[in-house]
Amino acid sequence: MRTYLVTGGAGFIGSNYIHYMFKKYGNEIRIINVDALTYAGNLENLKEVQDRENYIFVKADICDKEAIAKIFEEYDIDRVVHFAAESHVDRSIKNPEVFVQTNVLGTAVMLNCAKAAWELPDGSYLPCKKFLHVSTDEVYGSLPEDETAFFYETSPYDPHSPYSASKASSDLLVKAYMDTYKFPANITNCSNNYGPYQFPEKLIPLIINNALQGKKLPVYGDGKNVRDWLYVEDHAKAIDMVQEKGRLFETYNVGGHNEKQNIEIIHIILDTLQEMLPADDSRKKLVTYDLITYVEDRKGHDRRYAIAPDKIKSEIGWEPETMFKEGIRRTIQWFFENEDWMKNVTSGDYQKYYEEMYKTK
Ligand code: NAD
Ligand code: DAU
């Protein structure tokens, strides 16, 4: 049975990936999920799989060398899928240090421990051993508004926020391990994900949550910044396909072919909520365009991201499958059916975060 070590599996993309993998492979695989359970990690995301015999949760910080080395000693790990990171740009602007700690140092610990466990005396590795580093399109910086400009795997790194600088550093460490030790790895750089279990500090769940409560919808700057949105399950599939079919040592960009301005996203969410809420639902009258509130811009706000996922399509056969109209309906439906999840994650610390983050906006 193949054993996966997933880091950050209690977060948004990690938990969706674990669900995807169990749906696809069932009892053919075993997953060890290591997560420090920061504000962004939530074991509720995994309650459907927690009793499986082939799922093990280990609470540990990826910066803790001993704890990570122990996992490699205890389990014969074949694949690492490394999601764990501090992931929110706004938080990185307020407090960059923890981003360097987790994203850079934590990745170094993961690489070191995997290398120590996997490297054979002659410096080679068994073919079953593979490390996948999950990264972001933000490492490439910002594109002009010209719709013919895209990020490619060959685009130069030009990160602007502390978050993207820390992810770029972690990518370069992975590249250094591949070049120096022939360490068997891949990097994927993905665009903006959306879907179930996303923490409501990010644009889409924040807008859904605020709109349903008739609260202001904060739009940074002129609302015309462009992001390329990908349904999270399509991302999970891409990660699996890269490990199964990708060439080792290669980077693959993963994108949704779905560029939209932030203000368009907000309009689509409001229209879709209106369509989906039953006529007698009291929230229907709260959901209006009047909630849209332009606020101070994000510092260093990247204007446009867009990925041309040509390489992953031609080499591996992956393509985004979920149209935005369908993906956003599924996401909203999930939030309707999981109101308690939203209540639980937005109680306590989230309230403090929200007041602090938006007080000057
Ligand atoms: P998330 O913030 O929802 O989840 C991060 C998870 O990592 C949480 O479960 C958290 O508890 C865990 N974690 C944080 N610090 C840790 C530490 N020191 N040790 C162990 N666990 C720790 O993030 P996400 O949106 O699911 O993103 C996952 C990965 O995908 C990140 O590496 C991110 O950079 C990358 N990515 C995200 C997007 C996106 O749109 N969300 C797009 C491209 C790439
Ligand atoms: O591109 C991939 C990246 O996408 C990932 O690497 C990051 O982990 C992920 O958080 C995401 O980063 P963004 O900064 O693009 O996502 P966010 O949801 O924070 O913001 C999306 C856009 O919406 C961005 O232009 C800022 C804007 N925004 C965001 C919030 C939270 C608003 O206008 N208002 C808001 O309240």
Coordinates of C-alpha atoms and ligand atoms in Angstrom, one line a residue:
M1 CA 0.0 0.0 0.0
R2 CA 1.4 3.4 -1.0
T3 CA 1.8 5.8 1.9
Y4 CA 1.4 9.6 1.5
L5 CA 2.6 12.2 4.0
V6 CA 0.3 15.2 3.5
T7 CA 1.3 18.4 5.3
G8 CA -1.3 21.0 6.1
G9 CA -4.1 18.5 5.4
A10 CA -6.5 20.3 7.8
G11 CA -6.5 23.5 5.7
F12 CA -8.6 24.4 2.7
I13 CA -6.8 22.7 -0.2
G14 CA -5.2 20.0 1.9
S15 CA -8.5 18.7 3.2
N16 CA -10.1 18.8 -0.3
Y17 CA -7.1 16.8 -1.6
I18 CA -7.4 14.2 1.1
H19 CA -11.1 13.8 0.3
Y20 CA -10.3 13.5 -3.4
M21 CA -7.6 10.9 -2.8
F22 CA -9.8 8.7 -0.6
K23 CA -12.6 9.0 -3.2
K24 CA -10.3 8.0 -6.0
Y25 CA -8.1 5.3 -4.3
G26 CA -10.1 4.1 -1.3
N27 CA -8.1 1.5 0.7
E28 CA -5.3 1.3 -1.9
I29 CA -3.5 4.2 -0.1
R30 CA -2.7 5.3 3.4
I31 CA -2.5 9.0 4.3
I32 CA -0.6 10.5 7.2
N33 CA -1.8 14.1 7.7
V34 CA 0.6 16.3 9.6
D35 CA -0.8 19.7 10.6
A36 CA 0.0 22.2 13.4
L37 CA -3.7 23.3 13.5
T38 CA -3.1 27.0 13.3
Y39 CA -6.1 29.3 13.0
A40 CA -6.4 27.9 9.4
G41 CA -6.4 24.2 10.3
N42 CA -9.6 22.6 11.2
L43 CA -10.2 18.9 11.9
E44 CA -13.9 19.4 11.2
N45 CA -12.9 19.5 7.5
L46 CA -11.9 15.8 7.9
K47 CA -14.6 14.3 10.0
E48 CA -15.8 12.1 7.2
V49 CA -12.4 10.4 7.0
Q50 CA -11.2 10.5 10.6
D51 CA -12.2 6.9 11.4
R52 CA -10.7 5.3 8.4
E53 CA -8.0 2.7 9.2
N54 CA -5.8 4.1 6.4
Y55 CA -5.9 7.7 7.7
I56 CA -3.7 8.9 10.5
F57 CA -3.5 12.5 11.9
V58 CA -0.4 13.8 13.6
K59 CA -0.4 17.2 15.2
A60 CA 3.0 18.7 14.6
D61 CA 4.7 21.8 13.4
I62 CA 6.7 21.3 10.2
C63 CA 9.5 23.4 11.7
D64 CA 9.9 20.8 14.4
K65 CA 12.7 18.6 13.0
E66 CA 12.5 15.9 15.6
A67 CA 8.7 15.5 15.1
I68 CA 9.0 15.3 11.3
A69 CA 12.0 12.9 11.4
K70 CA 10.0 10.7 13.7
I71 CA 7.1 10.5 11.2
F72 CA 9.5 9.3 8.5
E73 CA 11.0 6.8 10.9
E74 CA 7.7 5.4 12.0
Y75 CA 6.0 5.1 8.6
D76 CA 7.5 4.1 5.3
I77 CA 6.6 7.3 3.4
D78 CA 6.4 7.0 -0.4
R79 CA 5.0 10.4 -1.4
V80 CA 5.1 13.8 0.3
V81 CA 2.5 16.4 -0.7
H82 CA 3.5 19.6 1.0
F83 CA 0.7 22.1 1.5
A84 CA 1.4 23.4 5.0
A85 CA 2.0 27.2 4.8
E86 CA 0.9 30.5 6.0
S87 CA -1.3 31.4 3.0
H88 CA -3.0 34.8 3.4
V89 CA -1.4 37.8 1.8
D90 CA -3.1 40.4 4.1
R91 CA -1.8 38.6 7.2
S92 CA 1.7 38.5 5.6
I93 CA 1.7 42.3 5.2
K94 CA 0.8 42.7 9.0
N95 CA 3.2 40.0 10.3
P96 CA 5.8 38.7 7.8
E97 CA 7.9 36.7 10.2
V98 CA 5.7 33.7 10.7
F99 CA 5.6 33.4 6.9
V100 CA 9.4 33.1 6.7
Q101 CA 9.3 30.7 9.6
T102 CA 6.7 28.2 8.3
N103 CA 7.0 28.7 4.6
V104 CA 10.8 28.8 4.3
L105 CA 12.2 27.1 7.4
G106 CA 9.3 24.5 7.5
T107 CA 9.9 23.6 3.8
A108 CA 13.7 23.2 4.5
V109 CA 12.8 20.8 7.4
M110 CA 10.5 18.8 5.2
L111 CA 13.1 18.5 2.4
N112 CA 15.9 17.5 4.9
C113 CA 13.8 14.9 6.6
A114 CA 12.6 13.4 3.4
K115 CA 16.1 13.3 1.9
A116 CA 17.5 11.8 5.1
A117 CA 14.9 9.0 5.0
W118 CA 14.9 8.4 1.3
E119 CA 18.5 8.8 0.0
L120 CA 20.3 5.5 -0.7
P121 CA 24.0 5.1 0.1
D122 CA 24.9 5.8 -3.5
G123 CA 23.0 9.0 -3.5
S124 CA 20.1 7.6 -5.6
Y125 CA 16.4 7.3 -4.6
L126 CA 13.9 4.5 -5.1
P127 CA 11.5 5.3 -7.9
C128 CA 8.5 5.2 -5.6
K129 CA 9.8 8.2 -3.6
K130 CA 8.4 11.6 -4.7
F131 CA 8.0 15.0 -3.1
L132 CA 5.5 17.5 -4.4
H133 CA 5.8 21.1 -3.3
V134 CA 2.5 23.0 -3.6
S135 CA 3.2 26.6 -4.6
T136 CA 1.5 29.6 -6.1
D137 CA 1.4 31.8 -9.2
E138 CA 2.1 34.8 -7.0
V139 CA 5.8 34.0 -7.2
Y140 CA 5.8 35.4 -10.8
G141 CA 4.6 38.8 -9.6
S142 CA 2.0 40.9 -11.5
L143 CA 0.9 40.8 -15.1
P144 CA -0.1 43.9 -17.2
E145 CA -3.8 44.2 -18.0
D146 CA -3.1 43.1 -21.6
E147 CA -5.1 39.9 -21.9
T148 CA -2.5 38.2 -24.0
A149 CA 0.1 38.1 -21.2
F150 CA 0.3 34.9 -19.1
F151 CA 2.5 33.3 -16.5
Y152 CA 4.5 30.3 -17.9
E153 CA 6.9 27.9 -16.0
T154 CA 9.7 29.9 -17.6
S155 CA 8.5 33.3 -16.3
P156 CA 11.0 35.0 -14.0
Y157 CA 10.2 35.1 -10.3
D158 CA 9.2 38.6 -9.1
P159 CA 7.3 38.3 -5.8
H160 CA 5.9 41.4 -4.2
S161 CA 4.2 40.5 -0.9
P162 CA 5.9 38.9 2.1
Y163 CA 3.7 35.8 1.4
S164 CA 4.8 35.5 -2.2
A165 CA 8.4 36.2 -1.3
S166 CA 8.3 33.4 1.3
K167 CA 6.7 31.0 -1.3
A168 CA 9.3 31.9 -3.9
S169 CA 12.1 31.2 -1.4
S170 CA 10.6 27.8 -0.6
D171 CA 10.3 27.0 -4.4
L172 CA 14.0 27.9 -4.8
L173 CA 15.0 25.6 -1.9
V174 CA 13.1 22.8 -3.6
K175 CA 14.9 23.6 -6.9
A176 CA 18.3 23.6 -5.0
Y177 CA 17.6 20.1 -3.6
M178 CA 16.7 18.8 -7.0
D179 CA 19.8 20.4 -8.6
T180 CA 22.2 19.5 -5.8
Y181 CA 21.0 16.1 -4.5
K182 CA 18.9 15.0 -7.5
F183 CA 16.1 15.0 -4.9
P184 CA 13.0 13.5 -6.5
A185 CA 10.6 16.4 -6.5
N186 CA 8.1 18.5 -8.5
I187 CA 6.7 22.0 -7.9
T188 CA 3.2 23.1 -8.9
N189 CA 2.3 26.8 -9.1
C190 CA -1.4 27.2 -8.9
S191 CA -3.8 30.1 -9.3
N192 CA -6.5 31.2 -6.9
N193 CA -8.6 28.3 -5.6
Y194 CA -12.2 28.4 -4.3
G195 CA -14.6 25.8 -3.0
P196 CA -15.7 24.0 0.2
Y197 CA -13.8 24.5 3.5
Q198 CA -12.2 27.8 2.5
F199 CA -11.5 30.0 5.4
P200 CA -13.5 33.3 5.2
E201 CA -10.5 35.6 5.3
K202 CA -10.2 34.9 1.5
L203 CA -12.3 36.8 -1.0
I204 CA -15.0 34.3 -2.1
P205 CA -16.0 32.8 1.3
L206 CA -15.8 36.3 2.9
I207 CA -18.2 37.8 0.4
I208 CA -20.6 34.8 0.7
N209 CA -20.6 35.0 4.5
N210 CA -20.9 38.8 4.7
A211 CA -23.7 39.0 2.1
L212 CA -25.8 36.4 3.8
Q213 CA -25.6 38.6 7.0
G214 CA -26.2 41.9 5.1
K215 CA -22.7 43.1 6.1
K216 CA -20.6 45.4 3.9
L217 CA -18.6 43.7 1.1
P218 CA -15.1 45.3 1.2
V219 CA -13.6 45.8 -2.3
Y220 CA -9.9 46.7 -2.2
G221 CA -8.9 49.7 -4.5
D222 CA -10.9 50.0 -7.7
G223 CA -12.0 46.3 -7.7
K224 CA -10.5 45.7 -11.1
N225 CA -7.6 43.4 -10.0
V226 CA -7.8 40.2 -11.8
R227 CA -7.4 36.7 -10.4
D228 CA -7.6 33.3 -12.3
W229 CA -10.1 31.2 -10.3
L230 CA -9.8 27.4 -10.1
Y231 CA -12.2 25.0 -8.4
V232 CA -10.3 23.3 -5.6
E233 CA -11.2 19.7 -6.7
D234 CA -9.6 20.4 -10.1
H235 CA -6.5 21.4 -8.3
A236 CA -6.5 18.2 -6.2
K237 CA -6.8 16.2 -9.4
A238 CA -3.9 18.1 -11.0
I239 CA -1.6 17.4 -8.0
D240 CA -2.4 13.7 -8.2
M241 CA -1.8 13.7 -11.9
V242 CA 1.5 15.5 -11.6
Q243 CA 2.8 12.8 -9.1
E244 CA 1.5 10.0 -11.3
K245 CA 2.4 11.2 -14.8
G246 CA 4.6 14.2 -14.5
R247 CA 8.4 14.2 -15.2
L248 CA 10.4 14.4 -12.1
F249 CA 12.3 17.7 -11.4
E250 CA 9.7 19.7 -13.5
T251 CA 7.5 22.6 -12.5
Y252 CA 3.9 22.6 -13.7
N253 CA 1.6 25.7 -13.6
V254 CA -2.0 24.9 -12.8
G255 CA -4.7 27.5 -13.7
G256 CA -8.4 27.8 -14.3
H257 CA -8.5 29.6 -17.6
N258 CA -11.0 31.8 -15.7
E259 CA -9.8 35.3 -15.2
K260 CA -12.2 37.7 -13.5
Q261 CA -12.0 41.1 -11.9
N262 CA -12.8 41.1 -8.2
I263 CA -15.8 43.2 -8.7
E264 CA -17.2 40.7 -11.3
I265 CA -16.7 37.9 -8.8
I266 CA -18.7 39.8 -6.2
H267 CA -21.5 40.5 -8.7
I268 CA -21.6 36.8 -9.7
I269 CA -21.8 35.8 -6.0
L270 CA -24.7 38.2 -5.3
D271 CA -26.6 37.2 -8.4
T272 CA -26.1 33.5 -7.6
L273 CA -27.2 33.9 -4.0
Q274 CA -30.3 35.6 -5.2
E275 CA -31.0 32.7 -7.6
M276 CA -30.4 30.0 -5.0
L277 CA -32.1 31.5 -1.9
P278 CA -35.7 30.3 -1.7
A279 CA -38.3 33.1 -2.0
D280 CA -39.3 32.9 1.7
D281 CA -35.8 33.0 3.0
S282 CA -35.3 36.2 5.1
R283 CA -31.7 36.6 3.9
K284 CA -32.9 37.2 0.3
K285 CA -33.7 40.9 1.0
L286 CA -30.2 41.4 2.6
V287 CA -28.3 40.3 -0.5
T288 CA -28.0 43.5 -2.6
Y289 CA -25.4 45.4 -4.6
D290 CA -25.8 48.2 -2.0
L291 CA -23.5 46.2 0.3
I292 CA -20.5 46.7 -2.0
T293 CA -18.1 49.1 -0.3
Y294 CA -14.9 50.3 -1.8
V295 CA -12.1 50.4 0.8
E296 CA -8.4 51.3 1.0
D297 CA -6.3 49.2 -1.4
R298 CA -4.0 46.3 -0.3
K299 CA -0.4 47.5 0.0
G300 CA 1.6 46.3 -3.1
H301 CA -1.6 44.8 -4.6
D302 CA -0.7 42.7 -7.6
R303 CA -2.9 43.8 -10.6
R304 CA -3.4 40.7 -12.6
Y305 CA -2.6 36.9 -12.4
A306 CA -3.3 34.5 -15.3
I307 CA -1.8 31.1 -16.0
A308 CA -1.5 29.4 -19.3
P309 CA -1.7 25.8 -18.2
D310 CA -0.3 24.6 -21.6
K311 CA 2.5 22.4 -20.2
I312 CA 0.3 20.4 -17.8
K313 CA -2.2 19.9 -20.5
S314 CA 0.2 18.8 -23.2
E315 CA 2.4 16.6 -21.0
I316 CA -0.1 15.2 -18.5
G317 CA -3.5 15.7 -20.0
W318 CA -4.9 17.8 -17.1
E319 CA -7.3 20.6 -17.8
P320 CA -9.7 22.6 -15.6
E321 CA -13.0 20.9 -15.7
T322 CA -15.4 22.9 -13.5
M323 CA -16.8 26.0 -15.2
F324 CA -17.0 29.0 -12.8
K325 CA -20.8 29.2 -12.9
E326 CA -21.0 25.6 -11.8
G327 CA -18.2 25.8 -9.2
I328 CA -19.6 28.9 -7.5
R329 CA -23.0 27.2 -7.2
R330 CA -21.5 24.1 -5.7
T331 CA -19.5 26.3 -3.3
I332 CA -22.5 28.3 -2.2
Q333 CA -24.6 25.1 -1.8
W334 CA -21.8 23.8 0.4
F335 CA -21.9 26.9 2.6
F336 CA -25.7 26.7 2.8
E337 CA -25.4 23.1 4.0
N338 CA -22.6 23.8 6.4
E339 CA -23.8 26.8 8.3
D340 CA -22.4 25.4 11.6
W341 CA -18.9 25.1 10.0
M342 CA -19.0 28.8 9.2
K343 CA -20.3 29.7 12.6
N344 CA -17.6 27.7 14.3
V345 CA -14.7 29.1 12.3
T346 CA -16.0 32.7 12.5
S347 CA -16.4 32.7 16.3
G348 CA -13.6 33.7 18.6
D349 CA -10.3 34.6 16.9
Y350 CA -11.8 35.3 13.5
Q351 CA -13.9 38.2 15.0
K352 CA -10.8 39.8 16.4
Y353 CA -9.0 39.3 13.1
Y354 CA -11.9 40.8 11.1
E355 CA -12.2 43.9 13.3
E356 CA -8.4 44.5 13.3
M357 CA -8.0 43.9 9.5
Y358 CA -10.9 46.1 8.3
K359 CA -10.9 48.8 11.0
T360 CA -9.0 51.3 8.8
K361 CA -10.6 50.2 5.5
Ligands
NAD1 P1 -4.7 27.2 4.4 O1 -4.2 28.4 5.1 O2 -6.2 27.0 4.3 O3 -4.1 25.9 5.2 C1 -2.8 25.8 5.6 C2 -2.7 24.6 6.5 O4 -1.3 24.5 7.0 C3 -3.6 24.7 7.8 O5 -4.2 23.5 8.1 C4 -2.6 25.0 8.9 O6 -2.9 24.6 10.2 C5 -1.3 24.3 8.4 N1 -0.1 24.9 8.9 C6 0.3 26.2 8.9 N2 1.5 26.3 9.5 C7 1.9 25.1 9.8 C8 3.1 24.6 10.4 N3 4.1 25.4 10.8 N4 3.2 23.2 10.6 C9 2.2 22.4 10.2 N5 1.1 22.8 9.6 C10 0.9 24.2 9.4 O7 -4.0 27.2 3.0 P2 -4.5 26.7 1.6 O8 -5.3 27.8 1.0 O9 -5.1 25.4 1.8 O10 -3.1 26.6 0.8 C11 -2.4 25.3 0.9 C12 -1.1 25.5 0.1 O11 -1.5 25.8 -1.3 C13 -0.2 26.6 0.6 O12 1.1 26.2 0.4 C14 -0.5 27.8 -0.4 O13 0.7 28.6 -0.5 C15 -0.8 27.0 -1.7 N6 -1.7 27.7 -2.6 C16 -2.9 28.2 -2.2 C17 -3.8 28.7 -3.1 C18 -5.1 29.2 -2.7 O14 -5.8 29.8 -3.6 N7 -5.6 29.0 -1.5 C19 -3.4 28.8 -4.5 C20 -2.1 28.4 -4.8 C21 -1.3 27.8 -3.9
DAU2 O1 -2.9 33.3 -6.6 C1 -2.8 32.2 -5.7 C2 -3.0 32.8 -4.3 O2 -4.4 33.2 -4.2 C3 -2.6 31.9 -3.2 O3 -1.2 31.7 -3.3 C4 -2.9 32.5 -1.8 O4 -2.6 31.5 -0.8 C5 -4.4 32.8 -1.8 O5 -4.7 33.4 -0.5 C6 -4.8 33.7 -2.9 O6 -4.2 35.0 -2.8 P1 -5.0 36.4 -3.1 O7 -4.4 37.5 -2.4 O8 -5.2 36.5 -4.6 O9 -6.5 36.0 -2.5 P2 -7.5 36.8 -1.6 O10 -8.8 35.9 -1.6 O11 -7.0 37.3 -0.4 O12 -7.9 38.0 -2.6 C7 -8.4 37.9 -3.9 C8 -8.5 39.3 -4.5 O13 -9.6 39.9 -3.8 C9 -7.3 40.2 -4.3 O14 -7.1 41.0 -5.5 C10 -7.6 41.0 -3.1 C11 -9.1 41.2 -3.2 N1 -9.9 41.3 -1.9 C12 -9.6 40.4 -0.9 C13 -10.3 40.4 0.3 C14 -10.0 39.4 1.3 C15 -10.8 42.3 -1.8 O15 -11.0 43.1 -2.6 N2 -11.5 42.4 -0.5 C16 -11.3 41.5 0.5 O16 -11.9 41.6 1.6

